[in-house]
Amino acid sequence: MEYKNLKVYQPDGTFRTGGLRIEGDRIVSAEPSASAQDMGGLYAVPGLVDLHFHGCVGYDFCDGTQEAISAIAHYQAKNGVAAICPATMTYPEEKLAGIAQAAASYRTEEGGAALVGINMEGPFVSAAKKGAQNGAYLHAPDAEMFRRLQKQANGLFKLCDLAPELPGAMETIEALAGEVRLSIAHTEADYDTACEAFRRGARQVTHLYNAMPPLSHRAPGVIGAAADHNEVMVELIADGVHVHPSVVRTTFKVFGGRVILISDSMMATGLADGEYSLGGQAVTVCGNRATLHDGTIAGSATNLLDCVRSAVRMGIPFGQAVQAASTNPAKAIGMQQDYGTLEAGKLANVILLDDELNVHAILLRGRELA
């Protein structure tokens, strides 16, 4: 399979006119033969990597079933997401163990995004900033509890979120820093506390601006601390609901190549408005806004490719948005050998789009999706 006359995404977020040669499930060259199919100047970008979302098309990852994971994986693939790292919610350890076991036993299906990890969003979070997490099941940060769950998941947990101000949090960060990527989340931490968490090994911030104190000129908090630590990446939900367009633009200016676009989507994504649930709590969805009945935002109803389009409408260059939705998340969870760029040797996960960012074709592991 060979294509020419493409605007091919480069790892630095730019585009180069060229082509792709694919053999089996891999990209083998950026230099196709003269007989390659002419694609008329379409964009070619790598399949996206969503490392923080909860569900779609009526299913939640926390359903803990093969049926749910399969439905989620197929929807994501049809919307340009090649690799998924879905997030758990705050539940008791026994429930989380069942979810972990279901994920560990799942095998990637033809036509479905690859399940490459799990994001443990709860239960090590602050009651004051729990957002849509269920306060009844909050738990102090606990390295041994995480390790028990990691064993059930057969090593699939790639991210563990926590609030660093909680008792035992710093010790947990130090204990787990070499085992899993730690992300500051749902927190009241001040600047100094966040800096200490980064010093001890935390390397990410979960959905920046949401469920944390705002940036202030005298109290920069987690946001300011992350800006001051170049080794830290920040998640951003660019669905037009969670973060104002001006702040999205500012975030890319401040953090540059450290932004990770996430969808944070919940089960209503891909379905009509109505009543749904997240973490066992009732959620009302109207348009792309999902809220608990008290008005708290409860995830998004937007897939990651639509978040990329939204970021572009907000003024983010397309290449930068792709970098944040594919290259950066792949690096964050250690999957860059297979995902995140269109370099030779990578899996042939390719989205072909026109100048209006309409999808013309999606290749998943070298096969075009119907």
Coordinates of N, CA, C and O in Angstrom, one line a residue, residues 235-370:
E235 N -2.6 17.7 31.0 CA -3.7 17.3 30.2 C -4.6 18.5 30.0 O -4.8 19.3 30.9
L236 N -5.3 18.6 28.9 CA -6.2 19.7 28.6 C -7.4 19.2 27.8 O -7.3 18.4 26.8
I237 N -8.6 19.6 28.3 CA -9.8 19.2 27.6 C -10.3 20.4 26.7 O -10.7 21.4 27.3
A238 N -10.1 20.3 25.4 CA -10.5 21.4 24.5 C -11.8 21.1 23.9 O -11.9 21.2 22.6
D239 N -12.8 20.8 24.7 CA -14.1 20.5 24.1 C -15.0 21.8 24.0 O -16.2 21.7 23.5
G240 N -14.5 22.9 24.4 CA -15.3 24.2 24.4 C -16.2 24.3 25.6 O -16.9 25.3 25.7
V241 N -16.2 23.4 26.6 CA -16.9 23.4 27.8 C -16.0 23.6 29.0 O -16.3 24.5 29.9
H242 N -15.0 22.8 29.1 CA -14.2 22.7 30.3 C -13.3 23.9 30.4 O -12.9 24.3 31.6
V243 N -12.8 24.4 29.3 CA -11.7 25.5 29.3 C -12.0 26.5 28.3 O -12.3 26.1 27.1
H244 N -12.0 27.8 28.6 CA -12.3 28.9 27.7 C -11.2 28.9 26.6 O -10.1 28.6 26.8
P245 N -11.7 29.2 25.3 CA -10.7 29.2 24.2 C -9.5 30.1 24.5 O -8.4 29.7 24.1
S246 N -9.6 31.2 25.1 CA -8.5 32.0 25.4 C -7.5 31.3 26.3 O -6.2 31.4 26.1
V247 N -8.0 30.5 27.3 CA -7.1 29.8 28.2 C -6.4 28.6 27.4 O -5.3 28.3 27.7
V248 N -7.2 28.0 26.5 CA -6.5 27.0 25.6 C -5.4 27.5 24.9 O -4.3 27.0 24.9
R249 N -5.6 28.7 24.3 CA -4.5 29.3 23.5 C -3.3 29.7 24.4 O -2.1 29.4 24.1
T250 N -3.6 30.2 25.6 CA -2.5 30.6 26.6 C -1.8 29.3 27.0 O -0.6 29.3 27.2
T251 N -2.5 28.2 27.2 CA -1.9 27.0 27.7 C -0.8 26.5 26.7 O 0.3 26.1 27.0
F252 N -1.2 26.5 25.4 CA -0.2 26.1 24.4 C 1.0 27.1 24.3 O 2.1 26.6 24.1
K253 N 0.7 28.3 24.6 CA 1.9 29.3 24.6 C 2.8 29.0 25.8 O 4.0 29.1 25.6
V254 N 2.2 28.7 26.9 CA 3.0 28.5 28.1 C 3.7 27.2 28.2 O 4.9 27.0 28.5
F255 N 2.9 26.1 27.8 CA 3.4 24.8 28.0 C 4.0 24.2 26.7 O 4.7 23.1 26.7
G256 N 3.7 24.8 25.5 CA 4.3 24.4 24.3 C 4.1 22.9 24.0 O 2.9 22.4 24.0
G257 N 5.1 22.1 23.8 CA 5.1 20.7 23.5 C 4.8 19.8 24.7 O 5.1 18.6 24.6
R258 N 4.3 20.4 25.8 CA 4.0 19.6 27.0 C 2.5 19.4 27.2 O 2.1 18.8 28.2
V259 N 1.7 19.8 26.2 CA 0.3 19.7 26.3 C -0.2 18.3 25.8 O 0.3 17.8 24.8
I260 N -1.1 17.7 26.6 CA -1.7 16.4 26.2 C -3.2 16.7 26.0 O -3.9 16.9 27.1
L261 N -3.7 16.6 24.8 CA -5.2 16.8 24.7 C -5.8 15.4 25.1 O -5.4 14.4 24.7
I262 N -6.9 15.6 25.9 CA -7.7 14.4 26.3 C -9.1 14.7 26.0 O -9.5 15.9 25.9
S263 N -10.0 13.7 25.9 CA -11.4 13.9 25.7 C -12.1 13.9 27.0 O -13.1 14.6 27.1
D264 N -11.7 13.1 28.0 CA -12.5 12.9 29.2 C -13.9 12.5 28.9 O -14.8 12.8 29.7
S265 N -14.1 11.8 27.8 CA -15.5 11.5 27.4 C -16.2 10.5 28.3 O -15.5 9.6 28.9
M266 N -17.5 10.6 28.4 CA -18.2 9.6 29.2 C -19.2 8.9 28.3 O -19.2 9.1 27.1
M267 N -20.0 8.0 28.8 CA -20.8 7.1 28.0 C -21.8 7.7 27.0 O -22.1 7.1 26.0
A268 N -22.1 9.0 27.2 CA -23.1 9.6 26.3 C -22.4 10.0 24.9 O -23.1 10.3 24.0
T269 N -21.1 10.0 24.9 CA -20.4 10.4 23.7 C -20.8 9.5 22.5 O -20.8 8.3 22.6
G270 N -21.2 10.1 21.4 CA -21.7 9.4 20.3 C -23.2 9.0 20.3 O -23.7 8.4 19.4
L271 N -23.9 9.5 21.4 CA -25.3 9.3 21.5 C -26.1 10.6 21.6 O -25.5 11.7 21.7
A272 N -27.4 10.5 21.7 CA -28.3 11.7 21.8 C -28.2 12.2 23.2 O -27.8 11.6 24.2
D273 N -28.8 13.4 23.4 CA -28.9 14.0 24.7 C -29.8 13.1 25.6 O -30.6 12.4 25.1
G274 N -29.6 13.2 26.9 CA -30.4 12.5 27.8 C -29.8 12.2 29.1 O -28.9 13.0 29.5
E275 N -30.3 11.2 29.9 CA -29.8 10.9 31.2 C -28.9 9.7 31.1 O -29.2 8.7 30.5
Y276 N -27.7 9.9 31.7 CA -26.7 8.8 31.7 C -26.1 8.7 33.1 O -26.6 9.2 34.1
S277 N -25.0 8.0 33.3 CA -24.3 7.9 34.6 C -22.8 7.9 34.4 O -22.3 7.6 33.3
L278 N -22.1 8.3 35.5 CA -20.7 8.3 35.5 C -20.3 8.0 37.0 O -20.7 8.7 37.9
G279 N -19.5 7.0 37.1 CA -19.1 6.6 38.5 C -20.2 6.3 39.4 O -20.1 6.6 40.6
G280 N -21.3 5.8 38.9 CA -22.5 5.5 39.7 C -23.4 6.7 40.0 O -24.3 6.6 40.8
Q281 N -23.1 7.9 39.4 CA -23.9 9.1 39.7 C -24.6 9.5 38.4 O -24.1 9.4 37.3
A282 N -25.8 10.0 38.6 CA -26.6 10.4 37.4 C -26.1 11.7 36.8 O -25.6 12.6 37.4
V283 N -26.0 11.6 35.4 CA -25.5 12.7 34.6 C -26.5 13.1 33.5 O -27.1 12.3 32.9
T284 N -26.7 14.4 33.4 CA -27.5 14.9 32.3 C -26.7 15.5 31.2 O -25.7 16.3 31.4
V285 N -26.9 15.1 30.0 CA -26.2 15.5 28.8 C -27.0 16.3 27.9 O -28.1 15.9 27.5
C286 N -26.6 17.5 27.6 CA -27.2 18.4 26.6 C -26.2 19.0 25.7 O -25.3 19.7 26.1
G287 N -26.2 18.6 24.4 CA -25.2 19.0 23.5 C -23.9 18.3 23.9 O -23.9 17.1 24.1
N288 N -22.8 19.1 24.0 CA -21.5 18.5 24.5 C -21.3 18.8 26.0 O -20.1 18.7 26.4
R289 N -22.3 19.2 26.7 CA -22.1 19.5 28.1 C -22.8 18.3 29.0 O -23.9 18.0 28.8
A290 N -22.0 17.8 29.9 CA -22.4 16.7 30.7 C -22.3 17.2 32.2 O -21.2 17.6 32.6
T291 N -23.3 17.1 33.0 CA -23.3 17.6 34.3 C -24.0 16.7 35.3 O -25.0 16.0 34.9
L292 N -23.5 16.7 36.5 CA -24.3 16.1 37.6 C -25.5 16.9 37.9 O -25.6 18.1 37.4
H293 N -26.4 16.4 38.7 CA -27.7 17.2 38.9 C -27.5 18.5 39.7 O -28.3 19.3 39.7
D294 N -26.3 18.6 40.4 CA -26.0 19.8 41.1 C -25.2 20.8 40.2 O -24.8 21.9 40.6
G295 N -25.1 20.5 38.9 CA -24.4 21.4 37.9 C -22.9 21.1 37.7 O -22.3 21.7 36.9
T296 N -22.3 20.2 38.5 CA -20.9 19.9 38.4 C -20.6 19.3 37.0 O -21.4 18.3 36.6
I297 N -19.6 19.7 36.3 CA -19.3 19.1 35.0 C -18.8 17.7 35.3 O -18.0 17.4 36.2
A298 N -19.3 16.8 34.5 CA -19.1 15.3 34.7 C -18.5 14.7 33.4 O -19.2 14.0 32.7
G299 N -17.3 15.0 33.1 CA -16.7 14.5 31.9 C -17.2 15.3 30.7 O -17.9 16.3 30.8
S300 N -16.8 14.8 29.5 CA -17.3 15.4 28.3 C -18.1 14.5 27.5 O -18.2 13.3 27.7
A301 N -18.7 15.0 26.4 CA -19.5 14.2 25.5 C -18.9 14.4 24.1 O -19.6 14.5 23.1
T302 N -17.6 14.6 24.0 CA -16.8 14.9 22.8 C -15.7 13.9 22.6 O -14.9 13.7 23.6
N303 N -15.5 13.3 21.5 CA -14.4 12.4 21.3 C -13.1 13.2 21.0 O -13.2 14.4 20.8
L304 N -12.0 12.5 21.0 CA -10.7 13.2 20.9 C -10.5 13.9 19.6 O -9.9 15.0 19.5
L305 N -10.9 13.3 18.5 CA -10.7 13.9 17.2 C -11.5 15.2 17.1 O -11.1 16.3 16.6
D306 N -12.7 15.2 17.7 CA -13.5 16.5 17.7 C -12.9 17.5 18.7 O -13.0 18.7 18.4
C307 N -12.1 17.0 19.7 CA -11.4 18.0 20.6 C -10.3 18.6 19.8 O -9.9 19.8 19.9
V308 N -9.6 17.8 18.9 CA -8.6 18.4 18.0 C -9.2 19.5 17.1 O -8.6 20.6 17.0
R309 N -10.3 19.1 16.5 CA -11.0 20.1 15.6 C -11.3 21.4 16.4 O -11.2 22.5 15.9
S310 N -11.8 21.2 17.6 CA -12.2 22.3 18.5 C -11.0 23.2 18.8 O -11.1 24.4 18.8
A311 N -9.9 22.5 19.1 CA -8.7 23.3 19.4 C -8.2 24.1 18.2 O -7.8 25.3 18.4
V312 N -8.3 23.6 17.0 CA -8.0 24.3 15.8 C -8.9 25.5 15.6 O -8.4 26.6 15.3
R313 N -10.2 25.3 15.9 CA -11.1 26.4 15.8 C -10.8 27.5 16.8 O -11.0 28.7 16.6
M314 N -10.2 27.1 17.9 CA -9.8 28.1 18.9 C -8.5 28.8 18.6 O -8.1 29.8 19.3
G315 N -7.8 28.4 17.5 CA -6.6 29.1 17.1 C -5.3 28.3 17.2 O -4.2 28.8 17.0
I316 N -5.4 27.0 17.6 CA -4.2 26.2 17.8 C -3.9 25.6 16.4 O -4.7 25.1 15.7
P317 N -2.6 25.8 15.9 CA -2.2 25.2 14.7 C -2.5 23.7 14.6 O -2.3 23.0 15.6
F318 N -3.0 23.2 13.5 CA -3.4 21.8 13.4 C -2.3 20.9 13.8 O -2.5 19.9 14.6
G319 N -1.1 21.1 13.4 CA 0.0 20.2 13.7 C 0.3 20.2 15.2 O 0.6 19.1 15.8
Q320 N 0.2 21.3 15.9 CA 0.3 21.3 17.4 C -0.8 20.6 18.1 O -0.5 19.9 19.0
A321 N -2.0 20.7 17.5 CA -3.1 19.9 18.1 C -2.9 18.4 18.0 O -3.2 17.6 18.9
V322 N -2.4 18.0 16.8 CA -2.1 16.6 16.6 C -1.0 16.1 17.5 O -1.1 15.0 18.1
Q323 N 0.0 16.9 17.6 CA 1.1 16.6 18.5 C 0.6 16.3 19.9 O 1.0 15.4 20.6
A324 N -0.3 17.2 20.4 CA -0.9 17.1 21.7 C -1.8 15.9 21.9 O -2.1 15.4 23.0
A325 N -2.4 15.4 20.8 CA -3.4 14.3 20.8 C -2.8 13.0 20.4 O -3.5 12.0 20.5
S326 N -1.5 13.0 20.0 CA -1.0 11.7 19.5 C 0.5 11.5 20.0 O 0.8 10.6 20.8
T327 N 1.4 12.4 19.6 CA 2.8 12.3 19.9 C 3.0 12.3 21.4 O 3.7 11.5 22.0
N328 N 2.5 13.4 22.1 CA 2.7 13.6 23.5 C 2.1 12.5 24.4 O 2.8 12.0 25.3
P329 N 0.8 12.1 24.2 CA 0.3 11.1 25.0 C 1.0 9.7 24.8 O 1.2 9.0 25.8
A330 N 1.4 9.4 23.6 CA 2.2 8.2 23.4 C 3.5 8.2 24.2 O 3.8 7.2 24.8
K331 N 4.2 9.3 24.2 CA 5.4 9.4 25.0 C 5.1 9.3 26.5 O 5.8 8.6 27.2
A332 N 4.0 9.9 26.9 CA 3.7 10.0 28.4 C 3.5 8.6 28.9 O 3.9 8.3 30.1
I333 N 2.9 7.7 28.1 CA 2.6 6.3 28.7 C 3.5 5.3 28.1 O 3.3 4.1 28.2
G334 N 4.7 5.8 27.5 CA 5.7 4.8 27.1 C 5.3 4.0 25.9 O 5.9 2.9 25.7
M335 N 4.5 4.5 25.0 CA 4.1 3.8 23.8 C 4.6 4.4 22.5 O 4.1 4.1 21.4
Q336 N 5.6 5.2 22.6 CA 6.1 5.9 21.4 C 6.8 5.0 20.4 O 7.1 5.4 19.3
Q337 N 7.2 3.8 20.8 CA 7.8 2.9 19.8 C 6.8 2.5 18.7 O 7.2 2.1 17.6
D338 N 5.5 2.5 19.0 CA 4.5 2.1 18.1 C 3.5 3.2 17.6 O 2.9 3.1 16.6
Y339 N 3.4 4.2 18.4 CA 2.3 5.2 18.2 C 2.9 6.6 18.2 O 4.0 6.9 18.6
G340 N 2.1 7.6 17.7 CA 2.4 9.0 17.9 C 3.0 9.7 16.8 O 3.0 10.9 16.7
T341 N 3.6 9.0 15.8 CA 4.1 9.6 14.6 C 3.9 8.7 13.4 O 3.5 7.6 13.6
L342 N 4.4 9.2 12.2 CA 4.3 8.4 11.0 C 5.6 8.0 10.5 O 5.9 7.9 9.3
E343 N 6.5 7.8 11.4 CA 7.9 7.4 11.1 C 8.0 5.9 10.7 O 7.1 5.1 11.2
A344 N 9.0 5.5 9.9 CA 9.2 4.1 9.5 C 9.3 3.3 10.8 O 10.0 3.7 11.8
G345 N 8.7 2.1 10.8 CA 8.7 1.2 11.9 C 7.5 1.3 12.8 O 7.2 0.4 13.6
K346 N 6.8 2.4 12.8 CA 5.6 2.6 13.6 C 4.4 1.8 13.1 O 4.4 1.5 11.9
L347 N 3.4 1.5 13.9 CA 2.2 0.9 13.4 C 1.5 1.9 12.4 O 1.6 3.1 12.6
A348 N 1.0 1.3 11.4 CA 0.3 2.1 10.3 C -1.1 2.5 10.7 O -2.1 2.0 10.2
N349 N -1.1 3.4 11.7 CA -2.4 4.0 12.1 C -2.4 5.4 11.6 O -1.6 6.3 12.0
V350 N -3.2 5.7 10.6 CA -3.1 6.9 9.8 C -4.5 7.5 9.6 O -5.5 6.7 9.3
I351 N -4.7 8.8 9.8 CA -5.9 9.5 9.5 C -5.7 10.4 8.3 O -4.7 11.2 8.4
L352 N -6.5 10.3 7.3 CA -6.4 11.1 6.1 C -7.5 12.1 6.1 O -8.7 11.7 6.2
L353 N -7.2 13.4 6.1 CA -8.2 14.5 6.3 C -8.0 15.5 5.2 O -6.8 15.8 4.8
D354 N -9.1 16.2 4.9 CA -8.9 17.4 4.0 C -8.7 18.7 4.7 O -8.5 18.6 6.0
D355 N -8.6 19.8 4.0 CA -8.3 21.0 4.7 C -9.3 21.5 5.7 O -9.0 22.3 6.6
E356 N -10.5 21.0 5.6 CA -11.6 21.3 6.6 C -11.6 20.3 7.7 O -12.5 20.3 8.6
L357 N -10.6 19.4 7.7 CA -10.5 18.3 8.7 C -11.6 17.3 8.7 O -11.9 16.7 9.7
N358 N -12.2 17.1 7.5 CA -13.1 16.0 7.3 C -12.3 14.8 7.0 O -11.3 14.8 6.3
V359 N -12.7 13.7 7.6 CA -12.0 12.4 7.4 C -12.3 11.8 6.1 O -13.5 11.6 5.7
H360 N -11.3 11.5 5.3 CA -11.4 10.8 4.1 C -11.2 9.3 4.2 O -11.8 8.5 3.5
A361 N -10.3 8.9 5.1 CA -10.0 7.5 5.4 C -9.3 7.3 6.7 O -8.6 8.3 7.1
I362 N -9.5 6.2 7.3 CA -8.7 5.9 8.6 C -8.1 4.5 8.3 O -8.8 3.5 8.0
L363 N -6.8 4.4 8.5 CA -6.1 3.1 8.5 C -5.8 2.7 9.9 O -5.2 3.5 10.7
L364 N -6.1 1.5 10.3 CA -5.9 1.0 11.6 C -5.0 -0.2 11.5 O -5.4 -1.2 10.9
R365 N -3.8 -0.1 11.9 CA -2.8 -1.2 11.8 C -2.7 -1.7 10.4 O -2.7 -2.9 10.1
G366 N -2.7 -0.7 9.5 CA -2.5 -1.0 8.0 C -3.7 -1.4 7.3 O -3.6 -1.6 6.0
R367 N -4.9 -1.5 7.9 CA -6.1 -1.8 7.2 C -7.1 -0.6 7.2 O -7.3 0.0 8.3
E368 N -7.7 -0.3 6.1 CA -8.6 0.8 6.0 C -9.9 0.4 6.6 O -10.5 -0.7 6.3
L369 N -10.4 1.2 7.6 CA -11.7 0.9 8.2 C -12.8 1.2 7.2 O -12.8 2.2 6.5
A370 N -13.9 0.4 7.3 CA -15.0 0.6 6.4 C -15.8 1.9 6.9 O -15.9 2.2 8.0

